[in-house]
Short mmCIF file of C-alpha atoms in Angstrom, two decimals:
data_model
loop_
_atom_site.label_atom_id
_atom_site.label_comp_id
_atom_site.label_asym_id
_atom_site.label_seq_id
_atom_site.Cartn_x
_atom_site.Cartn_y
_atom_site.Cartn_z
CA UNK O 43 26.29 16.33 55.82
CA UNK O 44 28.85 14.63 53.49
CA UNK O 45 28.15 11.19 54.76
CA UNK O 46 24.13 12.34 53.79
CA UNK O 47 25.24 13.42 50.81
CA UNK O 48 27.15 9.99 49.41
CA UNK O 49 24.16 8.08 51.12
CA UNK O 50 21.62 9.62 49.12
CA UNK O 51 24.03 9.48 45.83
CA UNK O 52 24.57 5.64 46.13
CA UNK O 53 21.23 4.87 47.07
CA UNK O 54 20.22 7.15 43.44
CA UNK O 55 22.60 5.10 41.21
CA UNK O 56 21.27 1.84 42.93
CA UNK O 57 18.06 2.92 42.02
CA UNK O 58 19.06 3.20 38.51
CA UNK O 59 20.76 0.40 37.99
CA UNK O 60 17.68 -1.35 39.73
CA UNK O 61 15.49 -0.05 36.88
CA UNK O 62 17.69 -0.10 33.69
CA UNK O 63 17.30 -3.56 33.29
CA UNK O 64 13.19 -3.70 33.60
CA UNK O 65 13.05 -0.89 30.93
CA UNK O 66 14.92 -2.89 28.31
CA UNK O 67 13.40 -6.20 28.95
CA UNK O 68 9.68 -4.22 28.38
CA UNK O 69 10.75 -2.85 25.60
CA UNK O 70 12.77 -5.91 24.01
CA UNK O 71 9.36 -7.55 23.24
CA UNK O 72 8.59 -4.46 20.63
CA UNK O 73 11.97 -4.47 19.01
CA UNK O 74 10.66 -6.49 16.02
CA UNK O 75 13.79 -6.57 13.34
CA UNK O 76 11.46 -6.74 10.52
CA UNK O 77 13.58 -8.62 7.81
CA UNK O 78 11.51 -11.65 7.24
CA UNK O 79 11.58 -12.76 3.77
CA UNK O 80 9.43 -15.42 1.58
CA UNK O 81 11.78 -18.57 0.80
CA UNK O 82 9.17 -20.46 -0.73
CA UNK O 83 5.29 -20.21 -1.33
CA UNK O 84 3.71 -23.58 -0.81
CA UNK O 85 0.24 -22.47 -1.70
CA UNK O 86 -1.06 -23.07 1.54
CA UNK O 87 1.76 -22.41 3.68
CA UNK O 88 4.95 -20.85 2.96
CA UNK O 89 8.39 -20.91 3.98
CA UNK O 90 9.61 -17.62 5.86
CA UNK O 91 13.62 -16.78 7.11
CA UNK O 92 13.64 -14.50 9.97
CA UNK O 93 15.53 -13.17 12.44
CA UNK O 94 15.12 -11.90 16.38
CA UNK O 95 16.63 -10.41 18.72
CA UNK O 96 16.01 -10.82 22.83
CA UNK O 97 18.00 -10.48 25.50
CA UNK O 98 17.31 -14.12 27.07
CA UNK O 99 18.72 -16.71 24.75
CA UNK O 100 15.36 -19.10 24.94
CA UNK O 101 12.80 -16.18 23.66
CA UNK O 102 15.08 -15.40 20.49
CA UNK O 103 13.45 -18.05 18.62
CA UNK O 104 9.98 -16.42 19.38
CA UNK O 105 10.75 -13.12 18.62
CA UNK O 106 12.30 -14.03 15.27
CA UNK O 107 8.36 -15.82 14.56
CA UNK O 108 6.91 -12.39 16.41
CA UNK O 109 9.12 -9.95 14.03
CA UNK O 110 8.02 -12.26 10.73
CA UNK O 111 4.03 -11.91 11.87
CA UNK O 112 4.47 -7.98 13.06
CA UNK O 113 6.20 -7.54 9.17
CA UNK O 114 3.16 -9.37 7.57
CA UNK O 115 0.81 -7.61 9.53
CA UNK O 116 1.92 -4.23 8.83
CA UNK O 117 4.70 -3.59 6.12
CA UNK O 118 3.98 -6.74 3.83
CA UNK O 119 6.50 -9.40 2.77
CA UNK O 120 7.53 -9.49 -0.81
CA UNK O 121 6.04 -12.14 -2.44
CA UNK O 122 2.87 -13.14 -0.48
CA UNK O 123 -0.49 -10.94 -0.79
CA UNK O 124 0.69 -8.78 -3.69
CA UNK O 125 3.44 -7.46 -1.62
CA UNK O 126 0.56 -5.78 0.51
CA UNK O 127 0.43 -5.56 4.25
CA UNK O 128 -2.54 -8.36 5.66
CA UNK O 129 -3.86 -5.38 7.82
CA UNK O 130 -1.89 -2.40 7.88
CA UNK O 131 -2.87 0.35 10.45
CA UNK O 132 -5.08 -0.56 12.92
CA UNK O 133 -8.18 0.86 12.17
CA UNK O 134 -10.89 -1.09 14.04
CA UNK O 135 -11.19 -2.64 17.86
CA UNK O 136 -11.38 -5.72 16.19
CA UNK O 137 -7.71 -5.74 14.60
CA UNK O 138 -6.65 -4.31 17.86
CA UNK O 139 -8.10 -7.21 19.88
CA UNK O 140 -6.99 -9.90 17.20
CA UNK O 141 -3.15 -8.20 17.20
CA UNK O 142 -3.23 -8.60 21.09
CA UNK O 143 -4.55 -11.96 21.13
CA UNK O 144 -1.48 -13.27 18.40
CA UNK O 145 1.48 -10.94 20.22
CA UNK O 146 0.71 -11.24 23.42
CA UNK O 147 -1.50 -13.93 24.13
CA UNK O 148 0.84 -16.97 22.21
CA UNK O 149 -1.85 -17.63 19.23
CA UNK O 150 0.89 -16.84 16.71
CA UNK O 151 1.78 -20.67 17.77
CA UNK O 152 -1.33 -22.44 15.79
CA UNK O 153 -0.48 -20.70 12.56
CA UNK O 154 3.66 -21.64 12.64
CA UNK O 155 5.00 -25.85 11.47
CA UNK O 156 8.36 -26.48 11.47
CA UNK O 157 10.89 -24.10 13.02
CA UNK O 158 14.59 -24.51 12.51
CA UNK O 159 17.18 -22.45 13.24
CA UNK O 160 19.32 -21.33 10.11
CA UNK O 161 23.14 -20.68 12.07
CA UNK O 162 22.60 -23.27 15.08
CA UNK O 163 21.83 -21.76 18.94
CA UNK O 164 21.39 -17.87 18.76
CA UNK O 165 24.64 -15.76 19.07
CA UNK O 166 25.34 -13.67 22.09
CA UNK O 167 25.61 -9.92 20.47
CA UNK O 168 28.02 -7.24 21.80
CA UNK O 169 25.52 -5.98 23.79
CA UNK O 170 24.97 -8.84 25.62
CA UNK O 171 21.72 -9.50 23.74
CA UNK O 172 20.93 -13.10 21.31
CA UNK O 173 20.38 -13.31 18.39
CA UNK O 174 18.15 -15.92 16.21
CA UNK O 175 17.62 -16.93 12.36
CA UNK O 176 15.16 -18.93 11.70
CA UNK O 177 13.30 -20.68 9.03
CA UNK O 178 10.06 -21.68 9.78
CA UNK O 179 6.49 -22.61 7.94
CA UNK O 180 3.91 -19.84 8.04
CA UNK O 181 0.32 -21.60 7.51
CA UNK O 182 -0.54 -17.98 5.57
CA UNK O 183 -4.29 -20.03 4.22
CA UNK O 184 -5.25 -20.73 7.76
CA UNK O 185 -4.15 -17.59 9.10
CA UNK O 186 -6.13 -15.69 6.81
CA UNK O 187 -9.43 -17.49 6.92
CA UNK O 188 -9.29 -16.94 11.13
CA UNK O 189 -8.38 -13.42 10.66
CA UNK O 190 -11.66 -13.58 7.79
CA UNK O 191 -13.63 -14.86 10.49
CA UNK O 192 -12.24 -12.46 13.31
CA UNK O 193 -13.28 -9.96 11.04
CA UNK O 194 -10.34 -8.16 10.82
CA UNK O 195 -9.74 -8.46 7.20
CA UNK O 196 -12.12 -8.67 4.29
CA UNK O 197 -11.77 -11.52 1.69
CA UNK O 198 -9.84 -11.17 -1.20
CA UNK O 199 -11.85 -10.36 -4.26
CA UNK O 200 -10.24 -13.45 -6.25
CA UNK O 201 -11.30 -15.84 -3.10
CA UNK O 202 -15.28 -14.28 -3.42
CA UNK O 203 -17.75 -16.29 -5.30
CA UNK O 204 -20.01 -14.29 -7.62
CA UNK O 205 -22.69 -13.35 -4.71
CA UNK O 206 -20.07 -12.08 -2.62
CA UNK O 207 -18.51 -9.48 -4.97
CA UNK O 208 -21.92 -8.23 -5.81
CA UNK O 209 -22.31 -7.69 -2.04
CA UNK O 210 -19.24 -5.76 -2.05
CA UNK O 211 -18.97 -3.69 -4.86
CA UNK O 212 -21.13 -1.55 -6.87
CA UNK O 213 -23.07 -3.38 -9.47
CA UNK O 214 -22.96 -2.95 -13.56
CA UNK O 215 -26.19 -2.70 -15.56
CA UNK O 216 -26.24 -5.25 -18.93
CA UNK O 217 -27.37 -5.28 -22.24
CA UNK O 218 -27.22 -7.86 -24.61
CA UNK O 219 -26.92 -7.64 -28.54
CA UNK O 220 -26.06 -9.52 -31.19
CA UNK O 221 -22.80 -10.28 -32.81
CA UNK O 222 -22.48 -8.20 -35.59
CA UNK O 223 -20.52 -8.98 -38.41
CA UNK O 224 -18.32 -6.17 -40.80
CA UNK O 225 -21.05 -4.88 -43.00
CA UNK O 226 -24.18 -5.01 -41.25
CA UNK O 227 -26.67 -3.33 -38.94
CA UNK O 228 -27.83 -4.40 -35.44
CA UNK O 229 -31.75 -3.58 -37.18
CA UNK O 230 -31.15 -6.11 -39.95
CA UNK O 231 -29.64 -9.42 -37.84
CA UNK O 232 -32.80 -8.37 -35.43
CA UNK O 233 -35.10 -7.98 -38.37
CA UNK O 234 -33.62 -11.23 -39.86
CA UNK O 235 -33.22 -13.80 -37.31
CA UNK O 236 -35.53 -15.23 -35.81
CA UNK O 237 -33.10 -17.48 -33.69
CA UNK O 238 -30.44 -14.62 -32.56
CA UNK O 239 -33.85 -12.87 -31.48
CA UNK O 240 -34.83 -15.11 -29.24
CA UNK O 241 -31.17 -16.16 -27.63
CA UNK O 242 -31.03 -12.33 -26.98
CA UNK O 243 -34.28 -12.73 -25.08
CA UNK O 244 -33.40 -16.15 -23.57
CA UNK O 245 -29.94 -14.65 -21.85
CA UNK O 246 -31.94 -11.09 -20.72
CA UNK O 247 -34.64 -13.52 -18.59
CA UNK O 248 -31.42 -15.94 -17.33
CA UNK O 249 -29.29 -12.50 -16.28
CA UNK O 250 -32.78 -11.43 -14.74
CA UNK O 251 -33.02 -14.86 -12.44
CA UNK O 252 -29.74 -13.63 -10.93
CA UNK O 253 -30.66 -10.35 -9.66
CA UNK O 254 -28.65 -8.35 -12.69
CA UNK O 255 -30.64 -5.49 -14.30
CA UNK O 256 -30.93 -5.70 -18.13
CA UNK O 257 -31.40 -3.22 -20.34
CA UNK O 258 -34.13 -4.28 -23.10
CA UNK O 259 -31.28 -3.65 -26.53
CA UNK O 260 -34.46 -4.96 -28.63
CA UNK O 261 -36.82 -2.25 -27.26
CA UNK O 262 -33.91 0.69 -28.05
CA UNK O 263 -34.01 -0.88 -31.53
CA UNK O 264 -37.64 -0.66 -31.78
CA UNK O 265 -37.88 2.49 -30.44
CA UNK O 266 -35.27 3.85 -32.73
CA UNK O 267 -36.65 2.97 -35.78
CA UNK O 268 -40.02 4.15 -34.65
CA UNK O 269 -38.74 7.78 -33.78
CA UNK O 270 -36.50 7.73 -37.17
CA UNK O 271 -33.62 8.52 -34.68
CA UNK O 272 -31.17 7.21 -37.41
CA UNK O 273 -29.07 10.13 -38.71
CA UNK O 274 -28.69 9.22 -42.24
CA UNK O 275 -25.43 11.01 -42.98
CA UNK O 276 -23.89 8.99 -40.30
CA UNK O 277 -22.08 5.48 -41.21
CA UNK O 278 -23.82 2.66 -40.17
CA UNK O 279 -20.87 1.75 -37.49
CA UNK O 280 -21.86 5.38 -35.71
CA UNK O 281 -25.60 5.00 -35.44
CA UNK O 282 -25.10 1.14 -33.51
CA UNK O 283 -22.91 2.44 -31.35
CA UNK O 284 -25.32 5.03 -30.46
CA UNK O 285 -27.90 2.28 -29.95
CA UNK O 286 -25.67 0.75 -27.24
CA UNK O 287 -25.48 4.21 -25.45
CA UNK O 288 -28.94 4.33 -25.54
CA UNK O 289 -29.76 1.79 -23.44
CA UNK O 290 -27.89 3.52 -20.79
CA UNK O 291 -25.85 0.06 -19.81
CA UNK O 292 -22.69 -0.41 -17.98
CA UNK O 293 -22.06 -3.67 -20.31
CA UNK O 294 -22.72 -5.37 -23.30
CA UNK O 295 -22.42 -8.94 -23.75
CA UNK O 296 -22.55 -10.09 -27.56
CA UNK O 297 -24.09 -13.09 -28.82
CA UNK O 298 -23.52 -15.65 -31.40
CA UNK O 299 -25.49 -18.80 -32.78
CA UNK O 300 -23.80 -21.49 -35.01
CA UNK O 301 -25.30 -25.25 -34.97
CA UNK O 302 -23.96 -28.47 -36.36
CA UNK O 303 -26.60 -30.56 -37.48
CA UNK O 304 -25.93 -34.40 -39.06
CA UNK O 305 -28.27 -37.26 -39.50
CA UNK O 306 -27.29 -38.56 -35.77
CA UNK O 307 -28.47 -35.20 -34.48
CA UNK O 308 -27.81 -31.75 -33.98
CA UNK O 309 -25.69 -29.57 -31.63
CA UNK O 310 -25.87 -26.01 -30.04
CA UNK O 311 -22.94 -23.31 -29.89
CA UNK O 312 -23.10 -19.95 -28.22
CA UNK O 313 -20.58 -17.40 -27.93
CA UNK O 314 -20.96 -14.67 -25.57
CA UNK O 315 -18.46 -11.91 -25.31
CA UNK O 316 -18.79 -8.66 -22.56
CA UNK O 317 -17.47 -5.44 -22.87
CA UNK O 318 -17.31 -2.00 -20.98
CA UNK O 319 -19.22 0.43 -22.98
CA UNK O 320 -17.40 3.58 -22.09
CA UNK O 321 -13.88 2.30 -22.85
CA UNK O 322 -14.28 -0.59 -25.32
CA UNK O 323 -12.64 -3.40 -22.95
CA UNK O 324 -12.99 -6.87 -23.18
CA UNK O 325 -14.42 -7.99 -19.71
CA UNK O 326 -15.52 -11.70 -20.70
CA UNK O 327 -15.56 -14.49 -23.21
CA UNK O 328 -17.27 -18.00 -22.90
CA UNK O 329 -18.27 -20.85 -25.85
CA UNK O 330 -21.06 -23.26 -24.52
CA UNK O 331 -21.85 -26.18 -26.49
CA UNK O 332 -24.97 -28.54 -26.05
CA UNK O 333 -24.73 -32.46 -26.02
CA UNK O 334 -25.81 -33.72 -29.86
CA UNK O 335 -29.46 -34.55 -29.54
CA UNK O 336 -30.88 -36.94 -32.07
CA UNK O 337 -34.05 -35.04 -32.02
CA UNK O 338 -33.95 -31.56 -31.11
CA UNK O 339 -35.28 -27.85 -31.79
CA UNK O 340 -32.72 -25.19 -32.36
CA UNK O 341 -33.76 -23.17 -29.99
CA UNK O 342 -33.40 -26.23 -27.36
CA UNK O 343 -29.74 -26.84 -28.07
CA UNK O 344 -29.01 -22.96 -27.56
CA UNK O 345 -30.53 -23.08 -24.55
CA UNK O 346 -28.77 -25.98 -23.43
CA UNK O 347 -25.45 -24.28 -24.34
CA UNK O 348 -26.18 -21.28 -22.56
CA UNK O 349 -26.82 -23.30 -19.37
CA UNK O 350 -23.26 -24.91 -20.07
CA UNK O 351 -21.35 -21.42 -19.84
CA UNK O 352 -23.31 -18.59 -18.42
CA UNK O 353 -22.48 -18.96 -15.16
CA UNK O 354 -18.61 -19.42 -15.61
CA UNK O 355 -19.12 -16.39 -18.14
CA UNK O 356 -20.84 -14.48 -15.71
CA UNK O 357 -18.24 -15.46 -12.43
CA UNK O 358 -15.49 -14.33 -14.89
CA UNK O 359 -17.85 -10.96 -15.63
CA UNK O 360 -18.14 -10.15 -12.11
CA UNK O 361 -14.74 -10.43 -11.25
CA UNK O 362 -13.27 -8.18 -14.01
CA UNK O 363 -15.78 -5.84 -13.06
CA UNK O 364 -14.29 -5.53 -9.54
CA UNK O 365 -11.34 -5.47 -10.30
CA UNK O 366 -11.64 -2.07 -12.34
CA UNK O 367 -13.77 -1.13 -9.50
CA UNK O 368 -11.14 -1.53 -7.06
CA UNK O 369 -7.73 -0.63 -9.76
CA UNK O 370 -9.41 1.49 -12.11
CA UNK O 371 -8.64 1.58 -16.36
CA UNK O 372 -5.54 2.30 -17.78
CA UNK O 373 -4.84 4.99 -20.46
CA UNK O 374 -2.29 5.95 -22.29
CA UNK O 375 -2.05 9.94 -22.08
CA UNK O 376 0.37 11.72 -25.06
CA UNK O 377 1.12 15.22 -25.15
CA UNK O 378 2.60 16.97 -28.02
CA UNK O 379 4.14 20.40 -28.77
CA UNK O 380 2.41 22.26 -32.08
CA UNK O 381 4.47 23.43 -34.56
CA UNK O 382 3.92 27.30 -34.19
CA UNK O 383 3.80 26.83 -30.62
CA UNK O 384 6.15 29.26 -28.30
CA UNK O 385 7.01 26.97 -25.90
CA UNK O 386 8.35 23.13 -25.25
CA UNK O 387 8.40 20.78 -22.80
CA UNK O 388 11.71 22.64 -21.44
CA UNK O 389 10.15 25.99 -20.84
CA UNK O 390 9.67 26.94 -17.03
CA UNK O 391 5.96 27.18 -16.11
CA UNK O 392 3.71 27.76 -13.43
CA UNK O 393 3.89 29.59 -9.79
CA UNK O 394 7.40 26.80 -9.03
CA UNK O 395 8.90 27.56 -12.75
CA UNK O 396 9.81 23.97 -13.08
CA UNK O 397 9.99 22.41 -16.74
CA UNK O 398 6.02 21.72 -18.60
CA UNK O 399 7.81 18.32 -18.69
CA UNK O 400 8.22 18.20 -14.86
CA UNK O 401 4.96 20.00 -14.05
CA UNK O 402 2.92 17.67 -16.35
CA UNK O 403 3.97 14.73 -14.59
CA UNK O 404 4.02 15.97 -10.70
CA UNK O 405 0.15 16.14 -12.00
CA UNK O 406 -0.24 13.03 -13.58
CA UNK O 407 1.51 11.57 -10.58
CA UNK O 408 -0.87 13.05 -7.61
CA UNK O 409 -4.13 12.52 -10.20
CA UNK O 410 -3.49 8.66 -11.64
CA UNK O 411 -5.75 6.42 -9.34
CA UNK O 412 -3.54 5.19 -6.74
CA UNK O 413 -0.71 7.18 -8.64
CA UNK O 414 0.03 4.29 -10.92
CA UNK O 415 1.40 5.35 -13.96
CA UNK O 416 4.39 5.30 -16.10
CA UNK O 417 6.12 7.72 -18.50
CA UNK O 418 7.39 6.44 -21.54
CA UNK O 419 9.64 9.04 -22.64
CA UNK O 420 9.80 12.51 -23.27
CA UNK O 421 11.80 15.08 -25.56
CA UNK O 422 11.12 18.64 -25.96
CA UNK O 423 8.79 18.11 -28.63
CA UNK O 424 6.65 15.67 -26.54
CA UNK O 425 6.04 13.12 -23.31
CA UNK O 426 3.97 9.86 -23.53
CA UNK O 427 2.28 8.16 -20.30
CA UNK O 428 1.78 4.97 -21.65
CA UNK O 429 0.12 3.54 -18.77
CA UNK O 430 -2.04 5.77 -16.47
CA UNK O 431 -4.86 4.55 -14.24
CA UNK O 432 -7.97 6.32 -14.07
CA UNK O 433 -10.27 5.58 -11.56
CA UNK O 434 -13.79 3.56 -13.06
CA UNK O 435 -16.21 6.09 -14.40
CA UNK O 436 -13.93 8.63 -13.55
CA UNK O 437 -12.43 9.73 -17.05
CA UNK O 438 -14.12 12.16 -18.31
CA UNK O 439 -13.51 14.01 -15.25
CA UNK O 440 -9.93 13.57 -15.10
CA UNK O 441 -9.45 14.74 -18.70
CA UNK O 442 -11.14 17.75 -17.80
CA UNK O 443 -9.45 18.40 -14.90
CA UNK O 444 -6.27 18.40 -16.73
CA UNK O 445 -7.19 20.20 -19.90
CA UNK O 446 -8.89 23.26 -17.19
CA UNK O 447 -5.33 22.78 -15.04
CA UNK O 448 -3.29 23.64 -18.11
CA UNK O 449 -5.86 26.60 -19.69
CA UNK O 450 -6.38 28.12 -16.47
CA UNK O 451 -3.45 27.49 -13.80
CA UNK O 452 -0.46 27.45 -16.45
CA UNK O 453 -2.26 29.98 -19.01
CA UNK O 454 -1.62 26.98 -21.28
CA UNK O 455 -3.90 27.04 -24.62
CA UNK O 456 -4.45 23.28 -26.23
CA UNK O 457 -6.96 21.00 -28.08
CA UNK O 458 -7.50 17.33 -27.08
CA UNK O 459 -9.14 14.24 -28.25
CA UNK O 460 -9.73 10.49 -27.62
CA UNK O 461 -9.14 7.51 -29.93
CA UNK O 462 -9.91 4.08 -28.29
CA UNK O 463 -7.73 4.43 -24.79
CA UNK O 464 -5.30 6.77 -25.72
CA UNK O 465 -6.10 10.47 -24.85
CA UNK O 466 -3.51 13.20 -27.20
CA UNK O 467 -3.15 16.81 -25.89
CA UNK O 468 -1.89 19.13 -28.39
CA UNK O 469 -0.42 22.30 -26.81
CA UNK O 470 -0.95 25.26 -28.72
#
């Protein structure tokens, strides 16, 4: 029975030691060290330093490389793609499929140029393990077109072209006015010139050729005038910009004329300028000048100019547009204590009885778009966000929701208003 009993015993710890050294050797291949670093971006390439870690001495080298591209993949290395992971979690069979192919299949090799290895051979490790660091060149431009065409990624939105952002993100509506110098009305330049008239016209047909839809600025005008919508006891500045809102447009571009005419011929400048109607921001600028034409008609040379910068203006447009889309407008947000008030921005509030301070900007932080924001300082008196994101078309909303969080959840009473980007909350 004893003689059984140290049979079965040696044969259990032979079995062990038997499978012991499979189990780490599967699982070596998945313990990435993740420290890869950017040493240099080369535009199309870039220089990476890594490190890896593998318990036979010739696969070190690789699984420094493997560790770099699992980092890229999914935490991001500082310095290439805005810091931003290429794919993060793996959402879709065809990241899974592409991961596989790179990890286990070798294709990692097309993308890597010159390895070298940083301290010589790898070390031997305590536990009997090597070690690598390497430097080596990442060929980041071709890896992310064949990922692009793998469909595993979508492009970039500063690598689209105009007709691919359009596809991708929800489009603006236009209007076009124009410029409008300190002193006068939109009615009186339309009433006036014959040649700002007809430019306005001129860019609405062009904007219509690409597919935008245009608001007609010179019908709301019309129209206006016709209805005697014009509030006389408003200034002049209030009643254009209620023209603007009237034509229900996501954008207005501006427009101005000048022409240089000499005896060997005249020449054509336009200025266009775009800006976001509900906040005021300057989206896009372009000046296009015409060739000097010994004969010529005015309106000729503008439209010659127009053709020289529209579509740059419009690229430029397009983008800026996305890109509010995608990181929404920044505010500044500045609350202030009244004078008679009964509280400050040290009294304990709400169901946690943290500090308004404190409890004004745990909301601010979960409510900014993609909680980007920053605090600028803050005494009992008051606390300035200077920069907040608010999500596009989103901020009339979020004002509200904060103004009904501090009447209703904090039993807060205060007034609020808006001048340019900067929202101030007075609490009562």
């Amino acid at each position: 029975m004893r003689n059984k009993f140290i049979i079965y015993l040696y044969a259990y710890i032979l079995g062990i030691c038997l499978i012991i050294p499979n189990t780490v050797s599967a699982q070596s291949s998945e313990n990435f060290t993740n420290d890869a670093t950017l040493v240099s971006d080369q535009g199309r390439t870039a220089i990476i330093l890594s490190s890896g870690i593998h318990e036979k001495k010739k696969e070190a080298v690789a699984m420094a490389i493997l560790s770099a591209f699992d980092t890229y993949f999914f935490s991001g290395i500082a310095g290439l793609n805005d810091d931003m992971p290429l794919i993060g979690e793996l959402e879709t069979q065809e990241q899974k499929d592409y991961v596989k192919r790179i990890f286990k299949e070798n294709r990692y090799t097309q993308f890597i140029g010159l390895v070298t290895e940083v301290n010589g051979s790898p070390e031997k490790m305590p536990t009997r393990q090597f070690k690598a660091t390497i430097q080596f060149e990442l060929k980041t431009d071709a890896l992310y077109k064949d990922m692009l065409r793998s469909k595993v990624i979508k492009k970039d939105l500063e690598r689209m072209n105009t007709t691919e952002i359009r596809q991708e993100i929800p489009q603006f509506t236009l209007t076009v006015v124009p410029f409008k110098p300190e002193g006068t009305t939109y009615s009186g330049i339309l009433k006036n010139d014959y040649e700002i008239r007809n430019a306005i016209t001129r860019i609405e047909a062009m904007l219509k050729t690409k597919k935008y839809e245009v608001k007609d600025f010179l019908a709301v005008v019309a129209a206006a005038e016709r209805d005697l919508q014009f509030e006389m006891d408003k200034t002049v500045m209030s009643n254009d910009k209620q023209l603007i809102n009237q034509t229900q447009a996501d954008v207005y571009i501006t427009v101005d004329l000048a022409n240089n005419r000499r005896p060997d011929g005249g020449m054509g400048v336009v200025n266009l300028k775009a800006y976001e109607v509900s906040t005021g921001n300057l989206l896009s600028s372009a000046e296009g000048k015409s060739k000097r034409y010994r004969d010529y008609i005015i309106a000729n040379l503008y439209d010659r100019a127009l053709e020289n910068c529209l579509d740059g203006f419009i690229q430029q447009l397009t983008s800026n547009w996305a890109s509010k889309i995608t990181d929404g407008n920044q505010y500044a947000i500045n609350f202030a204590i009244a004078p008679e008030s009964a509280i400050d921005m040290s009294t304990e509030v709400g169901s946690m009885g943290f500090p308004l301070a404190d409890v004004l900007t745990l909301w601010i932080k979960k409510h900014a778009f993609n909680g980007k924001y920053h605090l600028a300082g803050s005494v009992d008196e008051y606390i300035k966000f200077d920069q907040v994101q608010i999500q596009q078309g989103q901020e009339q909303e979020f004002i509200l929701s904060l103004y009904t969080y501090l009447r209703d959840e904090l039993g807060i009473s205060c007034n609020r208003r808006q001048s340019g980007k900067t929202y101030y909350i007075t609490i009562q």
